[in-house]
Coordinates of C-alpha atoms (C1' of nucleotides) in Angstrom, one line a residue:
Chain V
X12 CA 7.1 49.8 96.5
X13 CA 6.0 46.2 96.2
X14 CA 5.4 44.7 99.6
X15 CA 3.0 41.9 98.7
X16 CA 5.3 40.3 96.2
X17 CA 8.3 39.3 98.3
X18 CA 6.3 38.6 101.4
X19 CA 6.8 35.2 102.8
X20 CA 3.8 32.9 102.9
X21 CA 2.7 31.2 106.1
X22 CA 3.6 27.6 106.5
X23 CA 1.2 24.7 106.5
X24 CA 0.0 23.2 109.8
X25 CA 2.1 20.3 111.1
X26 CA 1.4 17.4 113.3
X27 CA 1.6 18.6 116.9
X28 CA 3.7 16.9 119.4
X29 CA 2.8 16.8 123.1
X30 CA 4.7 19.8 124.3
X31 CA 3.4 21.8 121.3
X32 CA -0.1 20.8 122.2
X33 CA 0.4 22.0 125.8
X34 CA 1.9 25.2 124.6
X35 CA -1.0 25.8 122.2
X36 CA -3.6 24.9 124.8
X37 CA -2.2 27.5 127.2
X38 CA -1.6 30.1 124.5
X39 CA -5.2 29.7 123.3
X40 CA -6.5 30.3 126.8
X41 CA -4.4 33.4 127.1
X42 CA -5.2 34.9 123.7
X43 CA -8.9 34.3 124.1
X44 CA -8.8 36.0 127.5
X45 CA -10.0 32.9 129.4
X46 CA -6.8 33.3 131.4
X47 CA -6.4 37.1 131.8
X48 CA -3.1 38.9 132.6
X49 CA -2.0 38.0 136.1
X50 CA -3.7 34.6 136.1
X51 CA -1.6 31.9 137.6
X52 CA -1.0 29.0 135.2
X53 CA -1.2 25.5 136.6
X54 CA 2.1 24.4 138.3
X55 CA 4.4 22.1 136.3
X56 CA 3.4 19.2 138.5
X57 CA -0.2 19.8 137.9
X58 CA 0.3 19.9 134.1
X59 CA 2.4 16.7 134.4
X60 CA -0.6 15.0 135.9
X61 CA -3.0 16.7 133.5
X62 CA -1.1 15.5 130.4
X63 CA 0.5 12.5 132.0
X64 CA 4.0 13.3 130.9
X65 CA 7.3 14.1 132.5
X66 CA 8.3 17.5 133.9
X67 CA 10.7 18.3 131.1
X68 CA 7.9 18.1 128.6
X69 CA 5.7 20.7 130.3
X70 CA 8.9 22.7 131.2
X71 CA 9.7 23.0 127.5
X72 CA 6.2 24.3 126.7
X73 CA 6.3 26.8 129.5
X74 CA 9.9 27.9 128.7
X75 CA 8.9 28.7 125.1
X76 CA 5.9 30.7 126.3
X77 CA 8.2 32.6 128.7
X78 CA 10.7 33.2 125.9
X79 CA 7.8 34.6 123.8
X80 CA 7.0 36.9 126.8
X81 CA 3.5 35.5 127.0
X82 CA 4.0 34.3 130.5
X83 CA 6.3 35.2 133.4
X84 CA 7.8 32.5 135.5
X85 CA 8.7 33.2 139.1
X86 CA 10.5 30.7 141.4
X87 CA 8.4 29.4 144.2
X88 CA 5.4 31.5 143.0
X89 CA 4.5 29.9 139.7
X90 CA 3.9 31.1 136.2
X91 CA 1.7 34.0 135.4
X92 CA 0.0 35.5 132.3
X93 CA 1.9 38.6 131.4
X94 CA 0.2 41.9 130.6
X95 CA 0.4 42.3 126.8
X96 CA 3.3 44.4 125.7
X97 CA 2.2 47.7 124.4
X98 CA 4.7 48.1 121.8
X99 CA 7.9 46.4 122.0
X100 CA 10.4 45.1 119.6
X101 CA 13.3 42.7 119.8
X102 CA 15.8 43.6 117.2
X103 CA 18.6 41.3 116.1
X104 CA 21.1 43.4 114.2
X105 CA 24.2 41.8 113.0
X106 CA 27.0 44.1 112.1
X107 CA 26.5 46.1 109.0
X108 CA 29.5 44.7 107.1
X109 CA 28.1 41.1 107.6
X110 CA 24.7 42.3 106.6
X111 CA 25.9 43.8 103.3
X112 CA 28.2 41.0 102.4
X113 CA 25.4 38.5 103.2
X114 CA 23.3 40.3 100.6
X115 CA 26.0 39.6 98.1
X116 CA 26.9 43.2 97.7
X117 CA 30.3 44.9 97.9
X118 CA 30.9 46.4 101.3
X119 CA 32.5 49.8 101.5
X120 CA 33.6 51.8 104.5
X121 CA 34.7 55.3 104.9
X122 CA 35.9 56.9 108.2
X123 CA 34.7 60.4 108.3
X124 CA 36.0 61.5 111.7
X125 CA 37.6 59.8 114.7
X126 CA 38.7 61.5 117.8
X127 CA 39.6 60.6 121.3
X128 CA 38.7 63.0 124.1
X129 CA 37.7 63.3 127.7
X130 CA 33.9 62.8 127.9
X131 CA 32.0 66.1 127.7
X132 CA 28.8 66.4 129.6
X133 CA 26.9 65.6 126.4
X134 CA 29.0 62.5 126.0
X135 CA 28.3 61.4 129.6
X136 CA 24.5 62.0 129.2
X137 CA 24.5 60.0 126.0
X138 CA 26.4 57.1 127.5
X139 CA 24.5 57.3 130.7
X140 CA 27.6 57.5 132.9
X141 CA 28.5 60.0 135.6
X142 CA 32.2 60.0 135.7
X143 CA 34.2 61.8 133.1
X144 CA 36.5 59.2 131.5
X145 CA 38.0 59.0 128.0
X146 CA 35.8 58.3 125.0
X147 CA 36.2 57.8 121.3
X148 CA 33.8 59.6 119.0
X149 CA 33.5 58.2 115.5
X150 CA 31.6 59.2 112.4
X151 CA 31.7 56.9 109.5
X152 CA 29.7 55.6 106.5
X153 CA 28.8 52.2 105.2
X154 CA 28.1 51.6 101.6
X155 CA 26.8 48.7 99.5
X156 CA 28.1 48.5 95.9
X157 CA 29.3 52.0 96.3
X158 CA 25.8 53.3 97.2
X159 CA 25.6 54.9 100.7
X160 CA 23.9 52.4 103.0
X161 CA 24.0 54.1 106.4
X162 CA 25.9 56.7 108.3
X163 CA 27.1 56.0 111.8
X164 CA 27.7 58.3 114.7
X165 CA 29.3 56.4 117.6
X166 CA 30.7 56.9 121.1
X167 CA 32.8 54.3 122.8
X168 CA 33.4 54.3 126.5
X169 CA 37.2 53.7 126.9
X170 CA 36.8 53.0 130.6
X171 CA 34.8 50.0 129.7
X172 CA 36.7 49.1 126.6
X173 CA 40.3 50.3 127.0
X174 CA 41.5 48.1 124.1
X175 CA 39.5 50.2 121.7
X176 CA 42.2 52.9 122.0
X177 CA 44.6 50.7 120.0
X178 CA 42.0 49.7 117.3
X179 CA 42.4 51.1 113.8
X180 CA 39.0 52.4 112.9
X181 CA 40.2 53.7 109.6
X182 CA 40.6 50.1 108.5
X183 CA 37.9 48.3 110.4
X184 CA 34.4 49.5 111.1
X185 CA 33.9 50.1 114.9
X186 CA 30.8 47.9 115.0
X187 CA 32.7 44.9 113.6
X188 CA 35.6 45.6 115.9
X189 CA 33.4 45.8 118.9
X190 CA 31.5 42.6 118.1
X191 CA 34.7 40.7 117.8
X192 CA 36.4 42.2 120.9
X193 CA 33.5 42.9 123.3
X194 CA 30.6 40.5 123.4
X195 CA 27.7 42.5 124.7
X196 CA 25.3 41.2 127.3
X197 CA 22.4 43.6 126.8
X198 CA 21.4 46.2 124.2
X199 CA 18.6 48.6 123.6
X200 CA 17.3 50.0 120.4
X201 CA 15.1 53.0 119.6
X202 CA 13.7 53.4 116.2
X203 CA 12.4 56.7 115.0
X204 CA 12.0 58.8 111.8
X205 CA 13.6 62.1 111.0
X206 CA 14.2 64.1 107.9
X207 CA 17.8 64.4 106.6
X208 CA 19.8 67.5 107.7
X209 CA 22.6 68.9 105.5
X210 CA 25.3 66.6 106.8
X211 CA 23.3 63.4 106.7
X212 CA 21.9 64.2 103.3
X213 CA 25.4 64.7 101.9
X214 CA 26.8 61.6 103.5
X215 CA 23.9 59.4 102.3
X216 CA 23.7 61.2 98.9
X217 CA 20.0 62.0 99.3
X218 CA 18.1 65.2 99.3
X219 CA 17.9 67.4 102.4
X220 CA 14.4 66.8 103.9
X221 CA 14.2 63.2 102.7
X222 CA 13.0 60.7 105.3
X223 CA 15.5 58.7 107.3
X224 CA 15.1 55.8 109.6
X225 CA 17.1 56.3 112.7
X226 CA 18.2 53.5 115.0
X227 CA 19.8 54.4 118.3
X228 CA 21.5 51.5 120.0
X229 CA 23.0 51.3 123.5
X230 CA 25.1 48.4 124.4
X231 CA 26.2 47.2 127.8
X232 CA 28.5 44.5 129.0
X233 CA 27.7 43.4 132.6
X234 CA 26.2 46.7 133.7
X235 CA 28.8 48.8 132.1
X236 CA 28.1 51.0 129.1
X237 CA 30.1 49.9 126.1
X238 CA 28.9 52.1 123.3
X239 CA 26.1 54.3 122.0
X240 CA 25.5 54.5 118.3
X241 CA 23.1 56.3 116.0
X242 CA 22.6 55.0 112.5
X243 CA 20.8 56.9 109.8
X244 CA 19.4 54.9 106.9
X245 CA 17.7 56.3 103.8
X246 CA 14.1 55.8 104.7
X247 CA 12.8 55.2 101.1
X248 CA 15.1 52.3 100.4
X249 CA 15.8 50.7 103.7
X250 CA 13.3 48.8 105.7
X251 CA 13.1 46.8 108.8
X252 CA 11.3 43.5 108.3
X253 CA 9.9 41.6 111.2
X254 CA 8.0 38.3 111.4
X255 CA 6.3 36.9 114.3
X256 CA 5.0 33.4 114.7
X257 CA 2.0 33.1 116.9
X258 CA 1.6 29.4 116.5
Chain J
X18 CA 14.6 64.7 122.7
X19 CA 16.0 63.2 125.9
X20 CA 16.9 59.6 125.2
X21 CA 19.4 59.1 128.0
X22 CA 17.1 60.1 130.8
X23 CA 14.2 57.6 130.4
X24 CA 16.4 54.8 129.3
X25 CA 16.2 51.7 131.3
X26 CA 19.3 50.7 133.2
X27 CA 20.9 47.3 132.6
X28 CA 20.4 44.7 135.3
X29 CA 23.3 43.2 137.2
X30 CA 25.2 40.3 135.7
X31 CA 24.1 36.9 136.6
X32 CA 26.0 33.7 136.7
X33 CA 25.7 32.3 133.2
X34 CA 24.6 28.7 133.0
X35 CA 26.2 26.3 130.6
X36 CA 23.5 26.3 127.9
X37 CA 23.4 30.0 127.9
X38 CA 27.1 30.1 127.4
X39 CA 26.8 27.8 124.5
X40 CA 24.1 29.9 123.0
X41 CA 26.0 33.1 123.5
X42 CA 29.2 31.6 122.0
X43 CA 27.3 30.5 118.8
X44 CA 25.3 33.7 118.6
X45 CA 28.5 35.8 118.8
X46 CA 30.1 33.9 116.0
X47 CA 27.0 34.4 113.9
X48 CA 26.6 38.1 114.6
X49 CA 30.2 38.9 114.0
X50 CA 30.1 37.1 110.7
X51 CA 32.7 34.5 111.7
X52 CA 30.1 31.9 110.8
X53 CA 28.4 33.4 107.7
X54 CA 24.9 32.4 106.5
X55 CA 24.9 28.8 105.3
X56 CA 27.7 27.8 107.6
X57 CA 27.1 24.5 109.3
X58 CA 27.2 24.7 113.1
X59 CA 29.0 21.8 114.9
X60 CA 26.7 18.8 115.4
X61 CA 25.2 18.3 118.8
X62 CA 27.5 15.4 119.5
X63 CA 30.5 17.6 118.7
X64 CA 29.2 20.3 121.0
X65 CA 28.7 17.7 123.7
X66 CA 32.3 16.8 123.5
X67 CA 33.4 20.4 123.2
X68 CA 31.5 21.5 126.3
X69 CA 31.5 18.1 128.1
X70 CA 27.8 18.1 128.7
X71 CA 24.8 16.0 127.8
X72 CA 22.9 16.3 124.6
X73 CA 19.9 17.9 126.1
X74 CA 22.0 20.9 127.2
X75 CA 23.3 21.7 123.7
X76 CA 19.9 20.9 122.3
X77 CA 18.4 23.5 124.5
X78 CA 20.9 26.1 123.3
X79 CA 20.3 25.2 119.7
X80 CA 16.6 25.1 120.0
X81 CA 16.5 28.6 121.4
X82 CA 18.7 29.8 118.5
X83 CA 16.3 28.1 116.1
X84 CA 13.3 29.7 117.8
X85 CA 15.0 33.0 117.4
X86 CA 15.5 32.3 113.7
X87 CA 19.2 32.7 113.9
X88 CA 19.8 29.1 112.8
X89 CA 17.9 26.5 110.8
X90 CA 17.9 22.9 111.9
X91 CA 17.6 20.1 109.4
X92 CA 17.3 16.5 110.3
X93 CA 20.2 14.3 109.2
X94 CA 22.0 17.4 107.7
X95 CA 22.8 19.5 110.7
X96 CA 22.2 23.1 111.9
X97 CA 22.9 26.0 109.6
X98 CA 23.3 29.8 110.0
X99 CA 20.3 31.5 108.5
X100 CA 20.6 34.4 106.2
X101 CA 19.6 37.5 108.2
X102 CA 16.7 39.4 106.8
X103 CA 19.0 42.5 106.6
X104 CA 17.7 43.3 110.0
X105 CA 15.2 41.3 111.7
X106 CA 12.9 42.3 114.4
X107 CA 10.2 40.7 116.3
X108 CA 7.5 43.2 117.1
X109 CA 4.8 42.6 119.6
X110 CA 2.2 45.2 119.1
X111 CA -0.9 45.1 121.1
X112 CA -3.7 47.3 120.1
X113 CA -3.2 51.1 120.2
X114 CA -6.1 51.7 122.5
X115 CA -4.5 49.5 125.2
X116 CA -1.1 51.2 124.5
X117 CA -2.4 54.7 125.0
X118 CA -4.5 53.9 128.1
X119 CA -1.6 52.1 129.6
X120 CA 0.4 55.3 129.3
X121 CA -2.3 57.0 131.5
X122 CA -3.5 59.1 128.6
X123 CA -7.0 59.6 127.4
X124 CA -7.7 57.5 124.3
X125 CA -9.6 59.1 121.4
X126 CA -10.8 57.5 118.2
X127 CA -12.2 59.0 115.0
X128 CA -13.4 56.9 112.1
X129 CA -12.4 58.8 108.9
X130 CA -13.8 56.4 106.3
X131 CA -15.2 52.9 106.2
X132 CA -16.5 51.2 103.1
X133 CA -17.3 47.7 102.1
X134 CA -16.4 46.6 98.6
X135 CA -15.4 43.8 96.3
X136 CA -11.7 43.6 96.4
X137 CA -10.0 45.7 93.7
X138 CA -6.8 44.4 92.1
X139 CA -4.9 46.8 94.4
X140 CA -6.7 45.3 97.4
X141 CA -5.9 41.8 96.3
X142 CA -2.2 42.6 95.8
X143 CA -2.1 44.2 99.3
X144 CA -3.8 41.3 101.0
X145 CA -1.8 38.8 98.9
X146 CA -4.9 36.9 97.8
X147 CA -5.9 35.9 94.2
X148 CA -9.6 35.6 94.4
X149 CA -11.8 38.7 94.5
X150 CA -13.9 38.5 97.6
X151 CA -15.4 41.2 99.7
X152 CA -13.2 43.5 101.8
X153 CA -13.6 46.3 104.3
X154 CA -11.4 49.4 103.9
X155 CA -11.1 51.6 106.9
X156 CA -9.3 54.9 107.6
X157 CA -9.2 56.1 111.1
X158 CA -7.2 58.1 113.6
X159 CA -6.1 57.4 117.2
X160 CA -5.3 60.2 119.6
X161 CA -3.9 60.5 123.1
X162 CA -5.2 63.3 125.2
X163 CA -6.7 64.8 122.1
X164 CA -3.3 64.9 120.4
X165 CA -3.2 62.8 117.2
X166 CA -1.2 59.6 117.9
X167 CA -1.4 57.6 114.7
X168 CA -3.4 57.3 111.5
X169 CA -4.5 53.9 110.4
X170 CA -5.3 52.6 106.9
X171 CA -6.6 49.1 107.0
X172 CA -8.0 46.4 104.8
X173 CA -9.9 43.4 106.2
X174 CA -10.5 40.3 104.2
X175 CA -14.2 39.4 104.7
X176 CA -13.8 35.9 103.3
X177 CA -11.5 35.1 106.3
X178 CA -13.4 37.2 108.8
X179 CA -17.0 37.3 107.8
X180 CA -18.0 38.5 111.3
X181 CA -16.3 41.8 110.6
X182 CA -19.2 42.8 108.4
X183 CA -21.4 43.2 111.5
X184 CA -18.8 45.1 113.6
X185 CA -19.4 48.7 114.3
X186 CA -16.1 50.4 113.5
X187 CA -17.5 53.8 114.3
X188 CA -17.5 52.8 117.9
X189 CA -14.7 50.3 118.2
X190 CA -11.3 50.6 116.6
X191 CA -10.8 47.8 114.1
X192 CA -7.5 46.7 115.7
X193 CA -9.2 46.2 119.0
X194 CA -12.1 44.4 117.5
X195 CA -9.9 42.1 115.5
X196 CA -7.7 41.3 118.5
X197 CA -10.7 40.3 120.5
X198 CA -12.5 38.3 117.7
X199 CA -9.7 36.9 115.6
X200 CA -6.6 35.5 117.3
X201 CA -3.9 35.6 114.7
X202 CA -1.3 32.9 114.2
X203 CA 1.3 34.8 112.2
X204 CA 2.1 38.4 111.5
X205 CA 4.7 40.4 109.6
X206 CA 5.8 44.0 110.1
X207 CA 7.8 46.3 108.0
X208 CA 9.1 49.5 109.4
X209 CA 10.1 52.4 107.3
X210 CA 10.3 56.2 107.3
X211 CA 8.5 58.6 105.0
X212 CA 7.7 62.3 104.9
X213 CA 4.1 63.3 105.5
X214 CA 1.9 63.9 102.5
X215 CA -1.1 66.3 102.6
X216 CA -3.6 63.8 103.9
X217 CA -1.3 62.4 106.6
X218 CA -0.1 65.8 107.7
X219 CA -3.6 67.0 108.1
X220 CA -4.7 63.9 110.0
X221 CA -1.7 64.0 112.4
X222 CA -1.7 67.7 112.7
X223 CA 1.9 68.0 111.6
X224 CA 3.6 69.9 108.8
X225 CA 3.7 68.5 105.2
X226 CA 7.2 67.1 104.8
X227 CA 7.6 66.2 108.5
X228 CA 9.0 62.7 109.2
X229 CA 6.7 59.8 109.9
X230 CA 7.4 56.3 111.1
X231 CA 5.4 53.8 109.1
X232 CA 4.5 50.4 110.2
X233 CA 3.0 47.9 107.8
X234 CA 1.5 44.9 109.4
X235 CA 0.1 41.8 107.7
X236 CA -1.8 39.2 109.8
X237 CA -2.7 35.7 109.0
X238 CA -4.8 33.1 110.7
X239 CA -3.8 29.5 109.7
X240 CA -2.6 30.4 106.2
X241 CA -5.5 32.8 105.5
X242 CA -4.9 36.5 105.3
X243 CA -6.8 38.4 107.9
X244 CA -5.9 42.0 107.5
X245 CA -3.3 44.4 106.2
X246 CA -2.8 47.7 108.0
X247 CA -0.5 50.7 107.6
X248 CA 0.1 53.0 110.5
X249 CA 1.6 56.5 110.3
X250 CA 3.2 57.8 113.5
X251 CA 4.6 61.3 113.9
X252 CA 8.3 60.5 113.7
X253 CA 9.5 63.3 116.0
X254 CA 7.4 62.2 118.9
X255 CA 6.8 58.5 118.5
X256 CA 9.5 55.9 119.0
X257 CA 9.8 52.2 119.0
X258 CA 11.8 50.9 121.9
X259 CA 13.4 47.5 121.8
X260 CA 15.5 45.7 124.4
X261 CA 17.4 42.6 123.8
X262 CA 19.0 40.5 126.4
X263 CA 22.1 38.7 125.3
X264 CA 22.6 36.6 128.4
Chain G
dC8 C1' 22.2 6.4 83.4
dA9 C1' 17.9 6.9 85.9
dC10 C1' 15.2 5.6 89.6
dG11 C1' 13.6 3.2 93.6
dA12 C1' 15.0 0.8 97.9
dT13 C1' 18.0 0.7 101.8
dT14 C1' 20.8 2.5 105.3
dA15 C1' 23.1 5.7 108.2
dT16 C1' 22.7 9.7 110.8
dA17 C1' 21.4 14.1 113.0
dT18 C1' 17.8 16.1 114.9
dG19 C1' 13.0 15.8 117.6
dT20 C1' 10.9 14.4 121.4
dC21 C1' 10.5 12.2 125.8
dT22 C1' 11.6 10.0 130.5
dA23 C1' 12.6 9.6 135.4
dG24 C1' 15.4 11.0 137.9
dA25 C1' 19.0 14.7 140.4
dC26 C1' 20.7 18.9 142.7
dA27 C1' 20.6 24.1 142.6
dT28 C1' 18.4 28.4 143.7
dA29 C1' 15.3 32.0 144.4
dT30 C1' 11.7 33.3 147.2
dA31 C1' 6.9 33.2 149.5
dA32 C1' 5.5 32.2 153.8
dG33 C1' 5.9 31.0 158.3
dT34 C1' 8.5 31.3 162.9
dC35 C1' 10.6 33.5 166.5
dA36 C1' 12.9 36.9 169.1
dA37 C1' 13.8 41.9 170.1
Chain L
dT26 C1' 5.2 45.5 165.3
dT27 C1' 9.2 44.7 163.1
dG28 C1' 13.2 42.5 161.7
dA29 C1' 16.0 38.3 161.2
dC30 C1' 16.0 33.5 160.5
dT31 C1' 14.2 29.1 158.7
dT32 C1' 11.6 26.2 155.8
dA33 C1' 8.9 24.7 152.1
dT34 C1' 8.3 24.9 147.3
dA35 C1' 8.2 26.0 142.3
dT36 C1' 11.2 26.8 138.9
dG37 C1' 16.1 26.4 136.6
dT38 C1' 19.4 23.5 135.0
dC39 C1' 21.3 19.1 134.0
dT40 C1' 22.1 13.9 133.1
dA41 C1' 22.2 9.5 130.6
dG42 C1' 19.7 7.2 128.6
dA43 C1' 15.5 5.9 124.9
dC44 C1' 12.8 5.7 120.6
dA45 C1' 10.9 8.3 116.6
dT46 C1' 11.5 10.5 112.2
dA47 C1' 13.1 12.9 108.3
dT48 C1' 16.5 12.7 104.9
dA49 C1' 21.3 12.6 102.7
dA50 C1' 23.9 9.2 100.9
dT51 C1' 24.6 4.8 99.3
dC52 C1' 23.5 0.7 96.8
dG53 C1' 21.1 -2.1 93.5
dT54 C1' 18.4 -2.8 89.6
dG55 C1' 16.3 -2.2 85.1

DNA sequence: CACGATTATATGTCTAGACATATAAGTCAA
DNA sequence: TTGACTTATATGTCTAGACATATAATCGTG
């Protein structure tokens, strides 16, 4: 396990433009605690006067801080320092086929099981819906260069995505199909660790009891549940890499 | 394990503005693989014509995509789809003490081991530095309501943070101390899954062979390595939750 | 052909406006 | 007092320009 070797190096400092200077000024006050959580940041028109610039310039600085969740902006009220997030993550997960082909490896896909049924109570709990509509339950496996990459266990809500009934999941992975046919508006991920049970171990070709990284993802489209998926990755070989720029 | 119950519900749909629609359109094409890594995104003037809007509007969409590392923008050349880092995540992890107290649980801290030494070759590799300066190596444990929460294994580069030599890590957790004394500018996380070895199992009060979520974090301050830390969480009980807004 | 100078071009930043919209705060009536 | 209505205001988005700047591509020269 060589982590240090392929780690990216931080970039050099660059000449700051005005909006970056404004952003850094505010950021510094927040990080040093000079402006504690809840503190109201000067209004845009105050910053305009302070830095003698147009509103769009301070707006760009504040928008980026809001995007980074350092501040919260409320209409009519102003902008406020946010309480630091305890542990949160923003994941951007493209579909697995795209991920593997982007790595220059051969993508393989095997459908293990696919069945259509009226949602059981377990299905409804998993999808977070109360009415018992039809669902599709899929188990499948993704591989890279013929090595198992991840196993997928998915539930699709047919009342949200009726077109999924006609999709051929033996040919196309459900994740790819959904991304092409149902742009999501919101998603939630949960990352955890488990040890492989018999079925998972067999599908991933690892030992029973070997560590697995588990990602649960729930996807919504305009307040309607689209799909719930659980992915098992071999924990020894697969890693999630994250990088965060503070400056 | 009840995931569905405490899961946040999606908010209602909001009327999408033009720049958000542009951003989502491009994002969808990237995530589906329709525009693979390296693909050149239409120029701003092309998108202006396509969406019949001003340049600032498409610029805002592209700037946000660049900030999210989905695309790379190069002057004169254009904007290009970036190669995804298999899976990328942005983690914002405040210190564990704040995390536990925010959950309304009693924070406990035990220093297991703390020693100051000249960096060994292993230390240098881990910190990604070439010169052999002084380092502090710390092992400690965080608990919530007297239940082990995480074990920490940390290395601090004293040539970057000489003040750390005078800190009392028996009293204050190193993460909290660093957060208050050394604002970082850049950080990188790697998430993986392992099974507990003897030492970890004992410290976390779990069985040997039980799954653990591992977070490795490297922190820099303006191109200088600050600290490298590895955290083991009991995988059955601890989860990373992530939420991503697509709109 | 190799290499330096020039040019064209896409992005980076900024301005001085505009209207939209959510909402805190104030006003008034039941 | 409470609820409904109005108003003031800060942010959200957008425009049609401008100049700056990095750099790919071209051109010219030795």
